[in-house]
Tab-separated table of N, CA and C and ligand atoms in Angstrom:
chain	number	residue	atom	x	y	z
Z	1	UNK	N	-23.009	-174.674	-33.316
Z	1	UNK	CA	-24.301	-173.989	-33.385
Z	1	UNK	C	-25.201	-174.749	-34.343
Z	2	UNK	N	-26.283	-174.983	-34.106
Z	2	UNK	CA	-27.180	-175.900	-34.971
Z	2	UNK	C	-28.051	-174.149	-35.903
Z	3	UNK	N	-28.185	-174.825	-36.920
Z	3	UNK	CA	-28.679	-173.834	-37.882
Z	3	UNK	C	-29.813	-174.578	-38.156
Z	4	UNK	N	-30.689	-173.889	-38.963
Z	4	UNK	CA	-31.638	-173.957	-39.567
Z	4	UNK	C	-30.920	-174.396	-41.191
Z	5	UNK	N	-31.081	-175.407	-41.286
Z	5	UNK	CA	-30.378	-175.633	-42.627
Z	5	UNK	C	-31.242	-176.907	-43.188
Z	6	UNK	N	-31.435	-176.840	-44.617
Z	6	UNK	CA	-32.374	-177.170	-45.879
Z	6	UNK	C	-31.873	-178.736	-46.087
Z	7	UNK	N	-30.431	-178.744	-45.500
Z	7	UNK	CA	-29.551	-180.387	-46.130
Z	7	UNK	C	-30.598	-181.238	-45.677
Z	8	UNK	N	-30.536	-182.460	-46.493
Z	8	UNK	CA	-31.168	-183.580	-46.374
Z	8	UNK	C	-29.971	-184.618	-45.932
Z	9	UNK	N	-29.142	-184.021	-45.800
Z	9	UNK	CA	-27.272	-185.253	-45.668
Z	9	UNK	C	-27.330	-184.109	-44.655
Z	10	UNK	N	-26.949	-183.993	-43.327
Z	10	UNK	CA	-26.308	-183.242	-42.184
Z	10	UNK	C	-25.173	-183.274	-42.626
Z	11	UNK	N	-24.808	-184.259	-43.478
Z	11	UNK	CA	-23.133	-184.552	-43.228
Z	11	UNK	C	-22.462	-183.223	-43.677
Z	12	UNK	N	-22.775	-182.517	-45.019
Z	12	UNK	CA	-22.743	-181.605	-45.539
Z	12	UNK	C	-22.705	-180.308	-44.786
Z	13	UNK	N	-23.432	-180.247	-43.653
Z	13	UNK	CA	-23.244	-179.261	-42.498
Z	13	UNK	C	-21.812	-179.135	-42.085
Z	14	UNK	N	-21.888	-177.539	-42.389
Z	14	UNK	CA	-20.211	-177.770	-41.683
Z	14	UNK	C	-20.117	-176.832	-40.201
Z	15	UNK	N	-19.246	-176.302	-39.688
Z	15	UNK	CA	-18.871	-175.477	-38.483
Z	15	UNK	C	-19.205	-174.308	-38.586
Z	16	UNK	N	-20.220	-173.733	-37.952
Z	16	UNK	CA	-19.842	-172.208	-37.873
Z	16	UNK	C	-18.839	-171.770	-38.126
Z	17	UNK	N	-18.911	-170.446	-39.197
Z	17	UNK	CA	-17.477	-169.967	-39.159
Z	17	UNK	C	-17.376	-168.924	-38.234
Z	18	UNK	N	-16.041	-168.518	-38.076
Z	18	UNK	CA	-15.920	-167.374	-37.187
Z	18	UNK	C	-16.808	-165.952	-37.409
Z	19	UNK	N	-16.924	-166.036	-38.614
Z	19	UNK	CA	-17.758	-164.804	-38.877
Z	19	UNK	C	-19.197	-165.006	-38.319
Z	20	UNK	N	-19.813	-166.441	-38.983
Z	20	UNK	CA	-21.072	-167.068	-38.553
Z	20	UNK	C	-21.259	-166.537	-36.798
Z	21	UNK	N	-19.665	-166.934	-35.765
Z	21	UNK	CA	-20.246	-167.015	-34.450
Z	21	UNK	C	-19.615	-165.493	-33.930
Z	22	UNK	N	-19.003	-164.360	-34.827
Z	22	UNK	CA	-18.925	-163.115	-34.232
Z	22	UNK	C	-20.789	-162.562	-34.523
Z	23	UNK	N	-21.189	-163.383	-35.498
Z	23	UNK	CA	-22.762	-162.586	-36.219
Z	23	UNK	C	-23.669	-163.028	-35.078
Z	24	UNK	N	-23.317	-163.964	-34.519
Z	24	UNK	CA	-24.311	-164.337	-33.283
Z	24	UNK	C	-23.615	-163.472	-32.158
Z	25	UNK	N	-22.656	-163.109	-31.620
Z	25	UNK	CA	-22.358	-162.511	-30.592
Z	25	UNK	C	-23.053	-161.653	-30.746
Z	26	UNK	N	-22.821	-160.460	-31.870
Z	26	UNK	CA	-23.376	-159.452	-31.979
Z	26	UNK	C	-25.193	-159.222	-32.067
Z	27	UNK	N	-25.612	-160.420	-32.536
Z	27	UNK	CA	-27.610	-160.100	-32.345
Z	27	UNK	C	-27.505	-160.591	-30.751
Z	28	UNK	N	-26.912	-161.311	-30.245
Z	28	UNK	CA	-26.667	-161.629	-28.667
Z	28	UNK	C	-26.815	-159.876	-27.705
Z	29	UNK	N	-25.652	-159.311	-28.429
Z	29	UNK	CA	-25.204	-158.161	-27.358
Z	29	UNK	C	-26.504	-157.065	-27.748
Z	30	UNK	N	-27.089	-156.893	-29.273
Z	30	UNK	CA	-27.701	-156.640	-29.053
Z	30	UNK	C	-29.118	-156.640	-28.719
Z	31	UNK	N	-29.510	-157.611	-28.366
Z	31	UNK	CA	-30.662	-158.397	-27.793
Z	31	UNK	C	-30.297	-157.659	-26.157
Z	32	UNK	N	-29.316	-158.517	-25.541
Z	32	UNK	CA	-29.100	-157.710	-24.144
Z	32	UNK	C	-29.258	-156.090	-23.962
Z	33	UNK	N	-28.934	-155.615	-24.826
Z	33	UNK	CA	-28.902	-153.739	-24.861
Z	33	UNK	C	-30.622	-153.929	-24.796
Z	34	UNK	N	-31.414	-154.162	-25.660
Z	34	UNK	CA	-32.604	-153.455	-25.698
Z	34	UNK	C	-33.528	-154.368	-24.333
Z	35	UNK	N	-32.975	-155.321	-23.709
Z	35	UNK	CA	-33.420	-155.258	-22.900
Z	35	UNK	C	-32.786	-155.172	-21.431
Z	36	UNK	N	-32.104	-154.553	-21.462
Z	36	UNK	CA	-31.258	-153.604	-20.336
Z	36	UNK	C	-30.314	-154.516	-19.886
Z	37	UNK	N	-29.667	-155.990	-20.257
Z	37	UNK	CA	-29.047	-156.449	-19.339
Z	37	UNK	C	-27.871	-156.416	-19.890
Z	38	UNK	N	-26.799	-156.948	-18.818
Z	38	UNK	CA	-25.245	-156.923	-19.072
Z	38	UNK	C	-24.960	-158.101	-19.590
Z	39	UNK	N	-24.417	-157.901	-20.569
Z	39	UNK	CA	-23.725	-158.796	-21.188
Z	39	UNK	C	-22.242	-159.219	-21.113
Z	40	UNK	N	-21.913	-159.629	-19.652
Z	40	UNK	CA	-20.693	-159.692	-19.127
Z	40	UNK	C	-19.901	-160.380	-19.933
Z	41	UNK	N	-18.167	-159.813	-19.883
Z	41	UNK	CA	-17.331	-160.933	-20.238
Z	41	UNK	C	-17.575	-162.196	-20.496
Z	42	UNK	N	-17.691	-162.925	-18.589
Z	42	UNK	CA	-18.062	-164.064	-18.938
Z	42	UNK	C	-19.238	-164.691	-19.547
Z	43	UNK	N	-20.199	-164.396	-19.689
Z	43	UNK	CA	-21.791	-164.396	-20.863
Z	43	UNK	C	-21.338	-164.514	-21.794
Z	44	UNK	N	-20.678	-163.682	-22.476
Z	44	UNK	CA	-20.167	-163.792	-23.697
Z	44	UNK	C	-19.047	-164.552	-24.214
Z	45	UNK	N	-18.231	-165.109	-23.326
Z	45	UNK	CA	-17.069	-166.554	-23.406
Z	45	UNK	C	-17.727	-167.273	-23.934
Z	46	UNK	N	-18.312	-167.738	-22.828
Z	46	UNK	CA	-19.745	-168.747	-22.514
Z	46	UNK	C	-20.233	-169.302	-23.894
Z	47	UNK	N	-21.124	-168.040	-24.482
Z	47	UNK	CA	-22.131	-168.121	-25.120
Z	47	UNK	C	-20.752	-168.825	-26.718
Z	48	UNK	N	-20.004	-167.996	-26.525
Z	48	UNK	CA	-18.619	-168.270	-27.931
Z	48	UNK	C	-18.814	-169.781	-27.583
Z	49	UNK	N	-18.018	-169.978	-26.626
Z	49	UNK	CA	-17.751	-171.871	-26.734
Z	49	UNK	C	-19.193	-172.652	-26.957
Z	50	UNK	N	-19.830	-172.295	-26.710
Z	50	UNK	CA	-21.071	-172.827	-26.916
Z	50	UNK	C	-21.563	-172.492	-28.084
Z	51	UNK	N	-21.315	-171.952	-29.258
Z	51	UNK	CA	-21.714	-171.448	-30.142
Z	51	UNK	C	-20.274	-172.119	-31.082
Z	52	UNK	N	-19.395	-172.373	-30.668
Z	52	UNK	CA	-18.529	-172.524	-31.427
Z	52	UNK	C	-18.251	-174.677	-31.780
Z	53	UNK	N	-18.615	-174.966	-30.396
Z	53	UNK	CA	-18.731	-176.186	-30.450
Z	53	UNK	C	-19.416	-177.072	-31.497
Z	54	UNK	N	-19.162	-178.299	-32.133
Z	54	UNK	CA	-19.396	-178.983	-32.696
Z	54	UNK	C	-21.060	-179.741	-32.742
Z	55	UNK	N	-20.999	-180.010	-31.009
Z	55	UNK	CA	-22.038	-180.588	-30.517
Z	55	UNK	C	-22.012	-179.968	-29.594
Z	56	UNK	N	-23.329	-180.379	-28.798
Z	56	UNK	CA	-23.634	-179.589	-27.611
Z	56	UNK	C	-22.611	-179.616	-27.036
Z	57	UNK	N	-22.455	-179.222	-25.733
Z	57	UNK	CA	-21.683	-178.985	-24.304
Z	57	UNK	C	-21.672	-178.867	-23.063
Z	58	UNK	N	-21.148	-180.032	-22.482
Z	58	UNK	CA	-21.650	-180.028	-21.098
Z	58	UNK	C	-20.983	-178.762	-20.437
Z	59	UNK	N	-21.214	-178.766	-19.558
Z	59	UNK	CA	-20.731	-177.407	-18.412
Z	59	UNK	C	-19.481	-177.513	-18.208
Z	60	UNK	N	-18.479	-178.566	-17.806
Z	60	UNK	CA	-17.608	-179.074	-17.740
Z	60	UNK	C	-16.701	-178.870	-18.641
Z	61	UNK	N	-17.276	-179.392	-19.993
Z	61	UNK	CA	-16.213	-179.260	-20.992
Z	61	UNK	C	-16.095	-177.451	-21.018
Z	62	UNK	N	-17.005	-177.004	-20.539
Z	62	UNK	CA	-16.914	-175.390	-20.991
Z	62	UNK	C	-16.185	-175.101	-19.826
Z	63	UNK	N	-15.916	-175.340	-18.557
Z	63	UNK	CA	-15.021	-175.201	-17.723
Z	63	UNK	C	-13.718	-175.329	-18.247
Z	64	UNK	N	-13.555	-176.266	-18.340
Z	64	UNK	CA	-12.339	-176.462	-19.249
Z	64	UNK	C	-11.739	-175.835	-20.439
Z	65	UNK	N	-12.594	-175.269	-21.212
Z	65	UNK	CA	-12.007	-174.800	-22.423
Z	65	UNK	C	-11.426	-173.273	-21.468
Z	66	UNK	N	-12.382	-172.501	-20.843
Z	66	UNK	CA	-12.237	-171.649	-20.410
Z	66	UNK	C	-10.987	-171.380	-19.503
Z	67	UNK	N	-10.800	-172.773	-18.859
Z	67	UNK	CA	-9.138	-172.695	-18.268
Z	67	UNK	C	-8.129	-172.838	-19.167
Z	68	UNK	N	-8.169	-173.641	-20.394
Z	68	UNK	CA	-7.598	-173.485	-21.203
Z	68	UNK	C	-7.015	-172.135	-21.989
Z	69	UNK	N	-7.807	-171.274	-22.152
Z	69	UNK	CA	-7.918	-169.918	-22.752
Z	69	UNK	C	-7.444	-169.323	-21.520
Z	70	UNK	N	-7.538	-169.288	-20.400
Z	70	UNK	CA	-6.603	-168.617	-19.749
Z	70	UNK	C	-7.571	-167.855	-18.114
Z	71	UNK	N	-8.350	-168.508	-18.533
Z	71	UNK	CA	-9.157	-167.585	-17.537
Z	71	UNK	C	-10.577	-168.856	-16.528
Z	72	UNK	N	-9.896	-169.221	-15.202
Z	72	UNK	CA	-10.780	-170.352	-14.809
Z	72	UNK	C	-11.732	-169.360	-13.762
Z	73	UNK	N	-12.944	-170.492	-14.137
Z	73	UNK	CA	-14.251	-169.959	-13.833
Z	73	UNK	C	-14.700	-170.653	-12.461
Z	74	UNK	N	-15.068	-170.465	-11.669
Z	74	UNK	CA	-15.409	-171.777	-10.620
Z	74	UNK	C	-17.036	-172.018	-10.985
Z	75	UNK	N	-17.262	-173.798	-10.952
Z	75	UNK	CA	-18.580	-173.901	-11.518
Z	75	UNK	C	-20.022	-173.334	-11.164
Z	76	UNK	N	-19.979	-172.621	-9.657
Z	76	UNK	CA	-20.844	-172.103	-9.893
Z	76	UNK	C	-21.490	-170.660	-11.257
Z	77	UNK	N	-20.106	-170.034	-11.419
Z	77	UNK	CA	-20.106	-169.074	-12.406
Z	77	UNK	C	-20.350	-169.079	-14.095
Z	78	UNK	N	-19.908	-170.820	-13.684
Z	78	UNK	CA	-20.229	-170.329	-15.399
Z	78	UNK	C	-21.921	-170.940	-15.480
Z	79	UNK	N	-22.436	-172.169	-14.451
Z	79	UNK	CA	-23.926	-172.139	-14.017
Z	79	UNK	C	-24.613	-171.202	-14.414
Z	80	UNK	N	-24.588	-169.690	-13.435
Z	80	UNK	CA	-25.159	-168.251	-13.668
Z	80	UNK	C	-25.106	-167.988	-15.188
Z	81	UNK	N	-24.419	-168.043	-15.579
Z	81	UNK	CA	-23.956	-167.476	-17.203
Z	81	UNK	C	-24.809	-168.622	-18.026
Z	82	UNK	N	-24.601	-169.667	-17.723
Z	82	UNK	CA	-25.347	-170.538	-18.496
Z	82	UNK	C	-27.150	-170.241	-18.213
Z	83	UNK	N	-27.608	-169.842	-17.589
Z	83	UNK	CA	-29.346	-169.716	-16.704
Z	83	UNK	C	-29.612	-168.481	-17.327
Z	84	UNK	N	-28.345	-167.746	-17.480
Z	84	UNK	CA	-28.743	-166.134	-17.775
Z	84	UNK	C	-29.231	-167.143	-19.434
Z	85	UNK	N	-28.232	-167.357	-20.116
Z	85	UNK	CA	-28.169	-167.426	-21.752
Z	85	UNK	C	-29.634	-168.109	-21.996
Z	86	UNK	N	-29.774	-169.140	-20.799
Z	86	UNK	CA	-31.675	-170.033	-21.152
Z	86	UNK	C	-32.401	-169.129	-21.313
Z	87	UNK	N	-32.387	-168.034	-20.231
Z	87	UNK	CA	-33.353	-167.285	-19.628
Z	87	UNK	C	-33.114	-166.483	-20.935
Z	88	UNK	N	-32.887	-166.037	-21.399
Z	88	UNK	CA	-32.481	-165.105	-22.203
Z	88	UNK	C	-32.914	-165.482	-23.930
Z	89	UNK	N	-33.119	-167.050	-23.930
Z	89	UNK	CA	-33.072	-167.413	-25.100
Z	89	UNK	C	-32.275	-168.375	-26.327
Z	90	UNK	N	-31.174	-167.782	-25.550
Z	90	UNK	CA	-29.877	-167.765	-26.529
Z	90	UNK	C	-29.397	-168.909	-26.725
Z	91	UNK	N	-29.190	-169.749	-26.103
Z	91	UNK	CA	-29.037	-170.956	-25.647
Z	91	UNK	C	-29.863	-172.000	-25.159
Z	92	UNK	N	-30.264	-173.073	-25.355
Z	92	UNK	CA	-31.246	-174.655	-25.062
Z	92	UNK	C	-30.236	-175.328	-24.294
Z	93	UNK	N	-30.716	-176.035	-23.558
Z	93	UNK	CA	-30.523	-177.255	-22.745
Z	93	UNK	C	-31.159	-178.727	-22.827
Z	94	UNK	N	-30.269	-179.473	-23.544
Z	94	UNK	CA	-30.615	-180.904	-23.671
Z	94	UNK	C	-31.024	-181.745	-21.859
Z	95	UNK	N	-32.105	-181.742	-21.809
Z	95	UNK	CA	-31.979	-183.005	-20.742
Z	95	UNK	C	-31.876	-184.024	-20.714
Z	96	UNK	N	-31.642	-184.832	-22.107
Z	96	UNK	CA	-31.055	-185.982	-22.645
Z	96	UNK	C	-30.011	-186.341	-21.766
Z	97	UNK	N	-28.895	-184.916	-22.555
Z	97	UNK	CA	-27.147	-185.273	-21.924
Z	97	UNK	C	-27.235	-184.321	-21.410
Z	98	UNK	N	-27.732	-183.363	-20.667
Z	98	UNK	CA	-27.101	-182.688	-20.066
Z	98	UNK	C	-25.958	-181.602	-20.527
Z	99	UNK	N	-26.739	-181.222	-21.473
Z	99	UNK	CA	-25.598	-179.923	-22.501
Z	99	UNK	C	-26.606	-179.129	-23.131
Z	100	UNK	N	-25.730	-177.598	-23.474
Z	100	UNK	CA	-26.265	-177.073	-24.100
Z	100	UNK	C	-25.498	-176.560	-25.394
Z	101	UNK	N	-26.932	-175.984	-26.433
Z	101	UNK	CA	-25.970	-175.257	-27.222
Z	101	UNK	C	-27.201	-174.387	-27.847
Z	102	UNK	N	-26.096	-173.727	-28.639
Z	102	UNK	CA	-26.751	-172.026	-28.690
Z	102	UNK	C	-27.895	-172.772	-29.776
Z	103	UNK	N	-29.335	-171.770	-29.485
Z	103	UNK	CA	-30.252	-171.587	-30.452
Z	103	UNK	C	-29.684	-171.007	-31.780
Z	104	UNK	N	-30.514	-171.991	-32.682
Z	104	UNK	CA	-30.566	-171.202	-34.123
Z	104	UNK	C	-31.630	-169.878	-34.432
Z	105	UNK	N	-32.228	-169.534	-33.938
Z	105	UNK	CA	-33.089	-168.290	-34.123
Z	105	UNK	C	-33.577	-167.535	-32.733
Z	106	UNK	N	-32.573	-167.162	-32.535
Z	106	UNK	CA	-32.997	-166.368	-30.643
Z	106	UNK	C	-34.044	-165.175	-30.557
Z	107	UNK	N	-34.468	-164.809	-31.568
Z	107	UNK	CA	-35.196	-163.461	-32.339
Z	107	UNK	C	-36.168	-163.506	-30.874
Z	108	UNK	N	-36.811	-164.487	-31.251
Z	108	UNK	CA	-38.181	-164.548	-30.646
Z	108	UNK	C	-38.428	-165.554	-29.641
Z	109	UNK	N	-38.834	-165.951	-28.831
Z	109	UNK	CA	-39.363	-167.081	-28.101
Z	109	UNK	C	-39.887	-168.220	-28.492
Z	110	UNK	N	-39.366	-169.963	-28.682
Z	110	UNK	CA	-40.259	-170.328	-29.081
Z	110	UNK	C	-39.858	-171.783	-28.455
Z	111	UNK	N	-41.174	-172.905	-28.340
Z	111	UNK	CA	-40.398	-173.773	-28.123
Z	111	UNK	C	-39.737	-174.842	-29.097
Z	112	UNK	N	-39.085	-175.877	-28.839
Z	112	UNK	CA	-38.515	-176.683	-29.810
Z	112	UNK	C	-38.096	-177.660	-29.594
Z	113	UNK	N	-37.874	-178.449	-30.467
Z	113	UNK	CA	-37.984	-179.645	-30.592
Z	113	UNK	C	-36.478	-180.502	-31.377
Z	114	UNK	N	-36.062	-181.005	-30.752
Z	114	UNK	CA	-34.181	-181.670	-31.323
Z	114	UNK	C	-34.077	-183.285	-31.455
Z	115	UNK	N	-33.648	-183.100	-32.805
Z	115	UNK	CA	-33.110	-183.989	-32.813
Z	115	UNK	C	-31.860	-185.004	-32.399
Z	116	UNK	N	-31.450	-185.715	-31.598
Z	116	UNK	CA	-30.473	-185.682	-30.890
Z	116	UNK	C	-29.460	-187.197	-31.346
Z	117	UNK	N	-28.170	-187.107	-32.132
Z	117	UNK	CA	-28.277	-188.608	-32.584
Z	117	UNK	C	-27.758	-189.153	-31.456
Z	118	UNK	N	-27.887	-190.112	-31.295
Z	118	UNK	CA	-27.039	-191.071	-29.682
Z	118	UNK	C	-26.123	-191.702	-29.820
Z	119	UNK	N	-25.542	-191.708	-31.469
Z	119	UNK	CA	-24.086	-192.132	-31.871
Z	119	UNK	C	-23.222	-190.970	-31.615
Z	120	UNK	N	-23.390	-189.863	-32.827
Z	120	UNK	CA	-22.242	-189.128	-32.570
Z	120	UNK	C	-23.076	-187.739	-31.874
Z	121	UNK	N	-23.967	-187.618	-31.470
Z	121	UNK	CA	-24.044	-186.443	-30.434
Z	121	UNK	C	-25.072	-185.584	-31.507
Z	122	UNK	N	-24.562	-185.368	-33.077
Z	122	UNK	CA	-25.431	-184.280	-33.878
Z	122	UNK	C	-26.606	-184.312	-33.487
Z	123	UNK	N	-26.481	-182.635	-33.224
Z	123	UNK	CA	-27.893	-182.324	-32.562
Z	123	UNK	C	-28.538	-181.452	-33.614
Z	124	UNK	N	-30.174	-181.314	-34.235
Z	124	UNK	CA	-30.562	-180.264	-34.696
Z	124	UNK	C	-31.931	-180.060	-34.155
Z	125	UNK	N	-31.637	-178.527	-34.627
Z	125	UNK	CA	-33.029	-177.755	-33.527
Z	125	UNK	C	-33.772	-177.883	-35.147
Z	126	UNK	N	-35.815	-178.301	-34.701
Z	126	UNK	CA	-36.536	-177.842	-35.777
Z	126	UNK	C	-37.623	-177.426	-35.521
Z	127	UNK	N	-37.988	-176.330	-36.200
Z	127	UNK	CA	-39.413	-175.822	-35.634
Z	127	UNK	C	-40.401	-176.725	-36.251
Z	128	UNK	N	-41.181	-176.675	-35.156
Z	128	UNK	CA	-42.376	-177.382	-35.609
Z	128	UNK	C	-43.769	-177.092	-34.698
Z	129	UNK	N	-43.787	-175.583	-34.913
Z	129	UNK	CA	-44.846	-175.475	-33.980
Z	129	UNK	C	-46.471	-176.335	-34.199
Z	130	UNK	N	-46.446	-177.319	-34.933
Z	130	UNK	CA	-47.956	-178.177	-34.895
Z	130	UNK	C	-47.682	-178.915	-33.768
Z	131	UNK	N	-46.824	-179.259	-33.630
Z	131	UNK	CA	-46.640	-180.744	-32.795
Z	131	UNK	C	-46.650	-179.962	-31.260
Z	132	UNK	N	-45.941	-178.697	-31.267
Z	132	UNK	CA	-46.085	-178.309	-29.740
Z	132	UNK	C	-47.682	-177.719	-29.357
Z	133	UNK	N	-48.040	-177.105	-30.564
Z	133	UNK	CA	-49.344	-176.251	-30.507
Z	133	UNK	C	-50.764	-177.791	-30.217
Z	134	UNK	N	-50.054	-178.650	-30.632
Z	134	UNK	CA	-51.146	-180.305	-30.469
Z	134	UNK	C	-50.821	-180.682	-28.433
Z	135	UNK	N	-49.427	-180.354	-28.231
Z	135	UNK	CA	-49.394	-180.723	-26.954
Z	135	UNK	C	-49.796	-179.998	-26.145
Z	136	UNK	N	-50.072	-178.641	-26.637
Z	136	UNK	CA	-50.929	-177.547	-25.480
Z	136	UNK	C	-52.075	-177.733	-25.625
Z	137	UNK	N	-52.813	-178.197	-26.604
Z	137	UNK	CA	-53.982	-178.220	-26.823
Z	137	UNK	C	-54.413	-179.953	-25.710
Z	138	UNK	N	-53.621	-180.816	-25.834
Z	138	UNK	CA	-53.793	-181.645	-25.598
Z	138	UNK	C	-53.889	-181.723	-23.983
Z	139	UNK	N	-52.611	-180.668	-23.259
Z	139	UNK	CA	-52.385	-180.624	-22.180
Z	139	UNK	C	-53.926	-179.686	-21.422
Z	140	UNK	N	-54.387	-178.580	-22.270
Z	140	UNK	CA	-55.513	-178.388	-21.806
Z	140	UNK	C	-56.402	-179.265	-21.149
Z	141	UNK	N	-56.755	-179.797	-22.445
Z	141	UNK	CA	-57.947	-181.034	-21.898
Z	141	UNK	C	-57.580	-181.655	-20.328
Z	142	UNK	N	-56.165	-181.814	-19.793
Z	142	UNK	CA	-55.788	-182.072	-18.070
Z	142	UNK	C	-55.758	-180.933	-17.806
Z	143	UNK	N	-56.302	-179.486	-17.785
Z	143	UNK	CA	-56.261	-178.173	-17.442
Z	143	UNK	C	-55.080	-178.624	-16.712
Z	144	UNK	N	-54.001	-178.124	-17.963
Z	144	UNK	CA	-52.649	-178.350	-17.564
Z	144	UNK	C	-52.123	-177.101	-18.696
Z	145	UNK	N	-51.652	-176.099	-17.848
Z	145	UNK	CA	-51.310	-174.732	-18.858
Z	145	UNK	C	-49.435	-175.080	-19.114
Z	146	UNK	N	-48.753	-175.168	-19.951
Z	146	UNK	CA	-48.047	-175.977	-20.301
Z	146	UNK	C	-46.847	-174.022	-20.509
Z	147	UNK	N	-45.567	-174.125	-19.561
Z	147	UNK	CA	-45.100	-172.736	-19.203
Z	147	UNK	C	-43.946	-173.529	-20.170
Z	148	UNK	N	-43.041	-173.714	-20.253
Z	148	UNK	CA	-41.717	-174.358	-21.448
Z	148	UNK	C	-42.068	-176.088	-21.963
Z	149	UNK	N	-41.700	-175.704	-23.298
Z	149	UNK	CA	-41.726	-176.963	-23.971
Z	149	UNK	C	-40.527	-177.633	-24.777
Z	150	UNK	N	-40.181	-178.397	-24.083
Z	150	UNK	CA	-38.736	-178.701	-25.157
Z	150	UNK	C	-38.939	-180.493	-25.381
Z	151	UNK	N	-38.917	-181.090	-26.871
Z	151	UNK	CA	-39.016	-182.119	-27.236
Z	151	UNK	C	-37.787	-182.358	-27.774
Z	152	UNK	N	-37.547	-183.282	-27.047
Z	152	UNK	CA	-36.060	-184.190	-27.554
Z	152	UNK	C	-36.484	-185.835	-27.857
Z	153	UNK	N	-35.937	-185.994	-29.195
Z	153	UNK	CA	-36.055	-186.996	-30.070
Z	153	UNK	C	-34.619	-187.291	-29.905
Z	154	UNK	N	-34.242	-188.671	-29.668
Z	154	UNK	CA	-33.212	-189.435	-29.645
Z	154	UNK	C	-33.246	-190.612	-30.814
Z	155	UNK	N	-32.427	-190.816	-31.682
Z	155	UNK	CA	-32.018	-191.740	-32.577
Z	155	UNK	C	-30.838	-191.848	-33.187
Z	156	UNK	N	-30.851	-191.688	-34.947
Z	156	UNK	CA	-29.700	-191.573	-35.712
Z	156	UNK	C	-29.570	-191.268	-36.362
Z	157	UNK	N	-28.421	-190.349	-36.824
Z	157	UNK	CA	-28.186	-189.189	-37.895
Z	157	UNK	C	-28.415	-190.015	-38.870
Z	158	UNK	N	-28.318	-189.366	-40.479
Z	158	UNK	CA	-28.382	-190.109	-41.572
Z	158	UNK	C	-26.700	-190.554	-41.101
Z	159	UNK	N	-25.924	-189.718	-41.087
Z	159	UNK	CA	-24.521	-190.257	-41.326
Z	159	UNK	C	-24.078	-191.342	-40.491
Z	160	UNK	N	-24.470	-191.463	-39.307
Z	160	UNK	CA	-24.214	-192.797	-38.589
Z	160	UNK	C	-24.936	-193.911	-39.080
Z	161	UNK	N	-25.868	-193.537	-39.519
Z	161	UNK	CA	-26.899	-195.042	-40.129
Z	161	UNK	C	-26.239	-195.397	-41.405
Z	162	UNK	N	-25.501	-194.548	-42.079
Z	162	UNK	CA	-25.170	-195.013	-43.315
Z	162	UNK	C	-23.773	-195.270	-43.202
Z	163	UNK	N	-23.173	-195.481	-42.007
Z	163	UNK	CA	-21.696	-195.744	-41.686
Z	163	UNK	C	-21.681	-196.549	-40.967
Z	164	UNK	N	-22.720	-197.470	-40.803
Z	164	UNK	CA	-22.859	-198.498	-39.840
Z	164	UNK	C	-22.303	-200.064	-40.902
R	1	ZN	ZN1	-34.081	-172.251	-30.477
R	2	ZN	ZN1	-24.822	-189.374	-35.714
C-alpha cells in the first residue's frame, strides 16, 4: 500500500502492517455500506493482496496468490473485482505496468499522480492537485473536458540511484 508518508529516504518505508491493512479493509467495507454496495468475499481478498503487496500487482500475480490461499478465481472474476475497487476508488491502476495497488486516501475522489521507479517497481502516490488543476485548465483551452486523470512519472527511487 503506498502511504502518504513525509520520508525523504523511501527506503525507510516499511510494509503495511496487518493492522495498517485490517484499518483499510474496514474504511473499505465501510465506504461500500454507505453507498449500498456489496462488498463480496472476493472484493475483499482482492483488495487484501493488493493492499498487502510490496509493489503494485499485476492481475496474475493476484490470481495466483489467491490459488495459493486456497481458493482459484477464473480471470475474468477477479477483472470484475478489480473495476469494482477503480470504480470505487480504492484502488489505481498503473498503465505503465499494468498493475494495481490500493490508494493511500480513498476518502474522497481525486486524481493522482505516481511515482513509479523502473528499477525496483517502488511506487508512490502524491497529491498534487496544481499540476492536475494546470492540465484541466490547459485541456480547456482544446475544449477538452478532461473525465480521469492519472500521471505516471517513471524514473528512480532514491534507493536504486544510491545503490547503483
Ligand atoms: Zn489515490
Ligand atoms: Zn527503486
Amino acid at each position: 500500500m503506498t502511504e502518504h508518508c513525509s520520508h525523504s529516504d523511501h527506503a525507510s518505508c516499511t510494509l503495511p502492517s496487518s493492522e495498517q491493512v485490517a484499518n483499510f479493509l474496514d474504511q473499505a467495507e465501510v465506504l461500500c455500506d454507505r453507498r449500498n454496495l456489496r462488498f463480496t468475499k472476493l472484493r475483499k481478498q482482492v483488495l487484501a493482496l493488493v493492499c498487502k503487496a510490496e509493489q503494485p500487482v499485476g492481475a496474475y500475480h493476484l490470481l495466483d496468490e489467491l490459488r495459493e490461499s486456497g481458493r482459484s478465481a477464473a480471470p475474468p472474476t477477479v477483472y470484475r473485482a478489480l473495476d469494482f475497487l477503480l470504480e470505487q476508488g480504492l484502488v489505481h491502476r498503473l498503465a505503465t505496468n499494468n498493475t494495481y495497488l490500493a490508494c493511500a486516501h480513498p476518502q474522497h475522489p481525486h486524481a493522482a499522480v505516481f511515482l513509479v521507479c523502473s528499477v525496483c517497481g517502488h511506487t508512490q502516490e502524491v497529491h498534487t492537485e496544481g499540476i492536475i488543476a494546470e492540465l484541466r485548465r490547459r485541456a480547456e483551452q482544446f475544449d477538452f473536458a478532461i473525465k480521469h486523470a492519472s500521471v505516471e512519472l517513471t524514473g528512480w527511487c532514491g534507493r536504486c540511484r544510491r545503490s547503483q
